[in-house]
Amino acid sequence: MLGVIGLGNRLFFVPLIVAFALSGAGHYLHWNMTLQFVISAIAIIFVAGFLGRATESVSHYAGQRLGGFLNATFGNAAELIIAIFLVRDGLFDMVKASLTGAIIGNLLLVLGLSVFVGGLKFKTQRFNADLAGMNGSLMLLAVIALFVPAAFFTTHSINAEGTKTLSLVVAGILIVAYLLWLVFSMITHKDMLSDESERAEEREEESPLWSKKLSIIFLVISTVMVALVSEWLVETLDTFTSQFGLSELFVGAFVIAIVGNAAEHSAAVMLAMKNKIGAAVEIAIGSSLQIALFVAPVLVFISSLFGNTMDIVFTTIEMVAIGVAVFIAKSISQDGRTNWYEGLLLLVVYIILGVSFYLV
Amino acid sequence: MLGVIGLGNRLFFVPLIVAFALSGAGHYLHWNMTLQFVISAIAIIFVAGFLGRATESVSHYAGQRLGGFLNATFGNAAELIIAIFLVRDGLFDMVKASLTGAIIGNLLLVLGLSVFVGGLKFKTQRFNADLAGMNGSLMLLAVIALFVPAAFFTTHSINAEGTKTLSLVVAGILIVAYLLWLVFSMITHKDMLSDESERAEEREEESPLWSKKLSIIFLVISTVMVALVSEWLVETLDTFTSQFGLSELFVGAFVIAIVGNAAEHSAAVMLAMKNKIGAAVEIAIGSSLQIALFVAPVLVFISSLFGNTMDIVFTTIEMVAIGVAVFIAKSISQDGRTNWYEGLLLLVVYIILGVSFYLV
Amino acid sequence: MLGVIGLGNRLFFVPLIVAFALSGAGHYLHWNMTLQFVISAIAIIFVAGFLGRATESVSHYAGQRLGGFLNATFGNAAELIIAIFLVRDGLFDMVKASLTGAIIGNLLLVLGLSVFVGGLKFKTQRFNADLAGMNGSLMLLAVIALFVPAAFFTTHSINAEGTKTLSLVVAGILIVAYLLWLVFSMITHKDMLSDESERAEEREEESPLWSKKLSIIFLVISTVMVALVSEWLVETLDTFTSQFGLSELFVGAFVIAIVGNAAEHSAAVMLAMKNKIGAAVEIAIGSSLQIALFVAPVLVFISSLFGNTMDIVFTTIEMVAIGVAVFIAKSISQDGRTNWYEGLLLLVVYIILGVSFYLV
């Protein structure tokens, strides 16, 4: 869905290949670091879009349930791959900053822009209030799972070793909770959470772009491309950060997060403009839930495999940012109706956080 | 509206002029400080009522939209003027304490008393749930805007200089957000937020007291009177505080806040007793939103003009007080229905905070 | 109600007497401490069940209103009696840990298990949304009442002496608020908060087990038994805790809390399986509200009578645990509908907290 709606159709492969090739050339020919960063940042938008489109197409052939699952787990593959490279290099602080950025970017920027732009066109937009309620509770779980270990660690109730054990346990619990959420939302209570009005229309549009075989090949290719460009991008960050005097936190939480989510951004906004605010909300909130309940815990386990367990203790200001984003998004979405001013409120909170992180 | 309902009609000018004259006499003849404080505190109630009445009357002639805007911005003029004198004298702590007091006073005391008294007469009182939801989200924005700079400052992520820059940026953002809220609530979504049942009745009562010309003259005179009495009152505070062994915090957050909002108090309670709980909620919550999203940010800019920028970092206990008030008020108002026990809950939280501030 | 549903009928007295006798024998014959702990822990489950059954029966004869009041105040008698012994011995930390455990145990374990098990059988279970809203606001009051004194104490705004005064004042306010809640929920707004569908059925089942006279005798006897077993249990805790290397916090918050609430657990789960989720919610949330708004404040006054006032300042991690439990329970219950996944979310949070407390 992302790919089909978010980006052009035929004219897609040319810029994709050009951007990818330039990014690779920059990396292997040791171009100027800032130039490399800019090219890789642009390239990641295209390869992430390609991955989204391939996932969508494979999902179509896999049938509704498995397809939904694939869509949900592969949706944030780009972020996950970038983060794995950061974890391998032991850059835990930047991992956490980019996870923070991905969560607040989805909850505030993507959701905010969708609601705002959609609200300028339609006075009130509606979506399934049951879904809104469940989403709100899951977001709260995400905040709690980050908040509890940090509280125990900060008050010295648990030492560093205990914190790692606790991080692994909490990570395991969150993955189980997330998988059961897929069972709940795609199997046992599928009908309760769907938007009646949107479903009929959507089905029509969903004719797949590619054949079954081509879709699978493209899924493999696009994943490799995302992995490569991610690695090239990560290697430029150090220089780029020091060049512009930006903090790791700002780069991780805002620059990487905006780049890595570009495909979702455009897709969600375009859905909102077609009055499909339910689907836009699902992309924005669903994506942030995946990051918090699946990507972050998986990274804890992956770091453990690399022999250096990353704990789940975020800094106070990261937790403040996530907590603040969850509370305002929950407050705004809980009645299943949105208007332009609610979108503006989300954007306002995003700007306040952005300026704060910039000034660090 | 405030003036017409909250205070008597013909018998209004005599006590107004007497209180004002006595307050001036006390100040210039250097009466006993405690006496001066008491007289000024009484006088401020009357001049604030006069200002409210004049604003209301001017609003009537200005047409519904501009009138609403005037009413909204002049509604807290008394608080603003008192605060400007405090800012000029560099008494930033007392400014913040009085802003805190005005916010929690409106959300807990004014709203609590209205809901409680109204609930004793009517089993369940109803108001527009859409307005309740939007109000809740705006209150959350106010908490976030105070909370984020404080979190960055407390964790040493930003130094004092950065905090001032951040304070000015946040203040600017809040003023824009507030002005757009006026656009939203008075222009684009006016009908969504109104109480159908109350509107009809209200229009009848709204025959203006004075001619257009007289209203404007009274607006100017009342503003000058508020400015004068505010200055006289502020000058007595130091002595009064030390005399009774009260903390600046308690005086700012409870004494000044109760005195400065006396007109709103009586108006809101009387509306609730007429089963117009929607209008009472609008006065109480609307007023606290103005303080947080408009008065406080404007004071940051005014302090900057005086050459000494006041930051927006409130103390932990002030933030706790505001956060606590917002959460309980949001929880109670969000279903658009109220009863006496919900009013009691608000009052209970106000008393807990009051005792805590008194014991500081 | 608890006793009738939660435990067998005729076969109840034999294990009750055996467990009580063994527990007494262990205590007076100085058996192995761990064995004593295990026996007393089992015995407390039976004597608490007996007390619950006796209370229920007396309530029946006392008429609906007084009966409801008795049920509400005696419902947590076991916890209260255990806590009084701890207060007498000055074990304030364990008192607070066990209060914390009782609150989160009811909100997360009892409610979570009921909603989860009930949700496996029924797709969506419904209960009175008005009650859910009021419960949510009361839970928030409980959090605020704990949070405000701690915030003032932690920021050094109030010294230890002031904190004790504040604790007594807050405790008094909470008791008044709780008594007025009984007036509200049982007298002035009884009909607003009841579940129409459940009431009719319940009345049929409520034929009392014992005669009026026997009920009163049993109430006295069961209270004495609870008091004795509680004392025996408390005396084993020190040894038991050090034997297994468990923290006071974990024992207080999880072991004692689970044991002391066993009767409520089974009763609530069985009600949920009969699709009476409203009654299950009332037991779980109602019980945690009693602990926070009545039992805890009463203990402050009792400690004051013993000459050593216990303050109401909980540790940061206890407050985090209570706050987290209240927010997730509020978020899940506020729409008056539940499903299995919402139950799971509550259990997940309970497990996260349990592991954290265990690792302390």
PDB file of C-alpha atoms in Angstrom, chain B residues 216-332:
ATOM      1  CA  ILE B 216     -15.278  52.076  25.520  1.00  0.00           C
ATOM      2  CA  ILE B 217     -14.678  54.838  28.076  1.00  0.00           C
ATOM      3  CA  PHE B 218     -15.371  52.400  30.919  1.00  0.00           C
ATOM      4  CA  LEU B 219     -12.998  49.860  29.380  1.00  0.00           C
ATOM      5  CA  VAL B 220     -10.188  52.405  29.437  1.00  0.00           C
ATOM      6  CA  ILE B 221     -11.002  53.625  32.961  1.00  0.00           C
ATOM      7  CA  SER B 222     -11.346  50.119  34.405  1.00  0.00           C
ATOM      8  CA  THR B 223      -8.037  49.042  32.877  1.00  0.00           C
ATOM      9  CA  VAL B 224      -6.288  52.009  34.504  1.00  0.00           C
ATOM     10  CA  MET B 225      -7.964  51.242  37.835  1.00  0.00           C
ATOM     11  CA  VAL B 226      -6.884  47.589  37.681  1.00  0.00           C
ATOM     12  CA  ALA B 227      -3.342  48.666  36.879  1.00  0.00           C
ATOM     13  CA  LEU B 228      -3.240  51.073  39.837  1.00  0.00           C
ATOM     14  CA  VAL B 229      -4.740  48.730  42.436  1.00  0.00           C
ATOM     15  CA  SER B 230      -2.526  45.890  41.198  1.00  0.00           C
ATOM     16  CA  GLU B 231       0.553  47.993  41.739  1.00  0.00           C
ATOM     17  CA  TRP B 232      -0.604  49.009  45.243  1.00  0.00           C
ATOM     18  CA  LEU B 233      -1.373  45.387  46.088  1.00  0.00           C
ATOM     19  CA  VAL B 234       1.968  44.071  44.877  1.00  0.00           C
ATOM     20  CA  GLU B 235       3.856  46.581  46.992  1.00  0.00           C
ATOM     21  CA  THR B 236       2.222  45.267  50.172  1.00  0.00           C
ATOM     22  CA  LEU B 237       3.054  41.637  49.499  1.00  0.00           C
ATOM     23  CA  ASP B 238       6.575  41.543  50.900  1.00  0.00           C
ATOM     24  CA  THR B 239       5.561  42.902  54.268  1.00  0.00           C
ATOM     25  CA  PHE B 240       2.387  40.883  54.415  1.00  0.00           C
ATOM     26  CA  THR B 241       4.218  37.673  53.606  1.00  0.00           C
ATOM     27  CA  SER B 242       6.869  38.100  56.272  1.00  0.00           C
ATOM     28  CA  GLN B 243       4.315  39.344  58.833  1.00  0.00           C
ATOM     29  CA  PHE B 244       2.298  36.122  58.695  1.00  0.00           C
ATOM     30  CA  GLY B 245       5.276  33.824  58.051  1.00  0.00           C
ATOM     31  CA  LEU B 246       3.770  32.725  54.741  1.00  0.00           C
ATOM     32  CA  SER B 247       5.897  31.518  51.877  1.00  0.00           C
ATOM     33  CA  GLU B 248       6.016  33.516  48.621  1.00  0.00           C
ATOM     34  CA  LEU B 249       4.745  30.360  46.986  1.00  0.00           C
ATOM     35  CA  PHE B 250       1.614  30.169  49.124  1.00  0.00           C
ATOM     36  CA  VAL B 251       0.841  33.864  48.744  1.00  0.00           C
ATOM     37  CA  GLY B 252       1.406  33.751  44.977  1.00  0.00           C
ATOM     38  CA  ALA B 253      -0.356  30.479  44.330  1.00  0.00           C
ATOM     39  CA  PHE B 254      -3.318  30.820  46.653  1.00  0.00           C
ATOM     40  CA  VAL B 255      -3.883  34.323  48.032  1.00  0.00           C
ATOM     41  CA  ILE B 256      -3.263  36.332  44.834  1.00  0.00           C
ATOM     42  CA  ALA B 257      -4.896  33.687  42.663  1.00  0.00           C
ATOM     43  CA  ILE B 258      -8.104  33.614  44.687  1.00  0.00           C
ATOM     44  CA  VAL B 259      -8.323  37.405  44.878  1.00  0.00           C
ATOM     45  CA  GLY B 260      -7.551  37.908  41.176  1.00  0.00           C
ATOM     46  CA  ASN B 261     -10.164  35.405  40.029  1.00  0.00           C
ATOM     47  CA  ALA B 262     -12.979  36.397  42.379  1.00  0.00           C
ATOM     48  CA  ALA B 263     -15.202  37.631  39.546  1.00  0.00           C
ATOM     49  CA  GLU B 264     -14.883  34.379  37.592  1.00  0.00           C
ATOM     50  CA  HIS B 265     -15.575  32.369  40.748  1.00  0.00           C
ATOM     51  CA  SER B 266     -18.925  33.900  41.468  1.00  0.00           C
ATOM     52  CA  ALA B 267     -19.965  33.992  37.812  1.00  0.00           C
ATOM     53  CA  ALA B 268     -19.169  30.326  37.216  1.00  0.00           C
ATOM     54  CA  VAL B 269     -20.914  29.111  40.359  1.00  0.00           C
ATOM     55  CA  MET B 270     -24.043  31.114  39.535  1.00  0.00           C
ATOM     56  CA  LEU B 271     -24.111  29.711  36.000  1.00  0.00           C
ATOM     57  CA  ALA B 272     -23.801  26.179  37.372  1.00  0.00           C
ATOM     58  CA  MET B 273     -26.747  26.791  39.689  1.00  0.00           C
ATOM     59  CA  LYS B 274     -28.818  27.787  36.646  1.00  0.00           C
ATOM     60  CA  ASN B 275     -27.836  24.393  35.103  1.00  0.00           C
ATOM     61  CA  LYS B 276     -25.612  26.163  32.561  1.00  0.00           C
ATOM     62  CA  ILE B 277     -22.633  23.979  33.435  1.00  0.00           C
ATOM     63  CA  GLY B 278     -21.240  24.348  29.891  1.00  0.00           C
ATOM     64  CA  ALA B 279     -20.748  28.083  30.360  1.00  0.00           C
ATOM     65  CA  ALA B 280     -19.251  27.526  33.817  1.00  0.00           C
ATOM     66  CA  VAL B 281     -16.793  24.999  32.393  1.00  0.00           C
ATOM     67  CA  GLU B 282     -15.901  27.431  29.644  1.00  0.00           C
ATOM     68  CA  ILE B 283     -15.082  30.164  32.155  1.00  0.00           C
ATOM     69  CA  ALA B 284     -13.029  27.887  34.403  1.00  0.00           C
ATOM     70  CA  ILE B 285     -11.125  25.804  31.854  1.00  0.00           C
ATOM     71  CA  GLY B 286     -11.045  28.558  29.234  1.00  0.00           C
ATOM     72  CA  SER B 287      -9.523  30.927  31.751  1.00  0.00           C
ATOM     73  CA  SER B 288      -6.836  28.470  32.831  1.00  0.00           C
ATOM     74  CA  LEU B 289      -5.988  27.784  29.179  1.00  0.00           C
ATOM     75  CA  GLN B 290      -5.593  31.516  28.545  1.00  0.00           C
ATOM     76  CA  ILE B 291      -3.220  31.785  31.486  1.00  0.00           C
ATOM     77  CA  ALA B 292      -1.086  28.856  30.357  1.00  0.00           C
ATOM     78  CA  LEU B 293      -1.121  29.397  26.593  1.00  0.00           C
ATOM     79  CA  PHE B 294      -1.322  33.179  26.343  1.00  0.00           C
ATOM     80  CA  VAL B 295      -0.615  35.116  29.562  1.00  0.00           C
ATOM     81  CA  ALA B 296       2.468  33.097  30.592  1.00  0.00           C
ATOM     82  CA  PRO B 297       4.111  33.259  27.125  1.00  0.00           C
ATOM     83  CA  VAL B 298       3.346  36.971  26.796  1.00  0.00           C
ATOM     84  CA  LEU B 299       5.063  37.543  30.142  1.00  0.00           C
ATOM     85  CA  VAL B 300       8.185  35.797  28.836  1.00  0.00           C
ATOM     86  CA  PHE B 301       8.311  38.270  25.946  1.00  0.00           C
ATOM     87  CA  ILE B 302       7.556  41.244  28.206  1.00  0.00           C
ATOM     88  CA  SER B 303      10.364  40.228  30.572  1.00  0.00           C
ATOM     89  CA  SER B 304      12.618  40.083  27.521  1.00  0.00           C
ATOM     90  CA  LEU B 305      11.654  43.696  26.671  1.00  0.00           C
ATOM     91  CA  PHE B 306      12.573  44.696  30.247  1.00  0.00           C
ATOM     92  CA  GLY B 307      16.036  43.293  29.429  1.00  0.00           C
ATOM     93  CA  ASN B 308      15.917  40.271  31.741  1.00  0.00           C
ATOM     94  CA  THR B 309      14.289  37.244  30.101  1.00  0.00           C
ATOM     95  CA  MET B 310      12.177  35.151  32.483  1.00  0.00           C
ATOM     96  CA  ASP B 311      12.571  31.493  31.599  1.00  0.00           C
ATOM     97  CA  ILE B 312       9.576  29.181  31.434  1.00  0.00           C
ATOM     98  CA  VAL B 313      11.092  26.665  33.862  1.00  0.00           C
ATOM     99  CA  PHE B 314       8.702  26.234  36.774  1.00  0.00           C
ATOM    100  CA  THR B 315       9.745  24.509  40.008  1.00  0.00           C
ATOM    101  CA  THR B 316       9.056  20.811  40.398  1.00  0.00           C
ATOM    102  CA  ILE B 317       6.250  21.350  42.873  1.00  0.00           C
ATOM    103  CA  GLU B 318       4.603  23.977  40.665  1.00  0.00           C
ATOM    104  CA  MET B 319       4.689  21.519  37.786  1.00  0.00           C
ATOM    105  CA  VAL B 320       3.337  18.769  40.004  1.00  0.00           C
ATOM    106  CA  ALA B 321       0.493  21.068  41.050  1.00  0.00           C
ATOM    107  CA  ILE B 322      -0.357  22.016  37.464  1.00  0.00           C
ATOM    108  CA  GLY B 323       0.038  18.454  36.173  1.00  0.00           C
ATOM    109  CA  VAL B 324      -2.133  17.028  38.925  1.00  0.00           C
ATOM    110  CA  ALA B 325      -4.831  19.657  38.365  1.00  0.00           C
ATOM    111  CA  VAL B 326      -4.875  19.041  34.618  1.00  0.00           C
ATOM    112  CA  PHE B 327      -5.086  15.263  34.935  1.00  0.00           C
ATOM    113  CA  ILE B 328      -7.959  15.257  37.425  1.00  0.00           C
ATOM    114  CA  ALA B 329      -9.866  17.996  35.560  1.00  0.00           C
ATOM    115  CA  LYS B 330      -9.375  16.140  32.263  1.00  0.00           C
ATOM    116  CA  SER B 331     -10.505  12.854  33.793  1.00  0.00           C
ATOM    117  CA  ILE B 332     -13.631  14.428  35.276  1.00  0.00           C
TER     118      ILE B 332
END
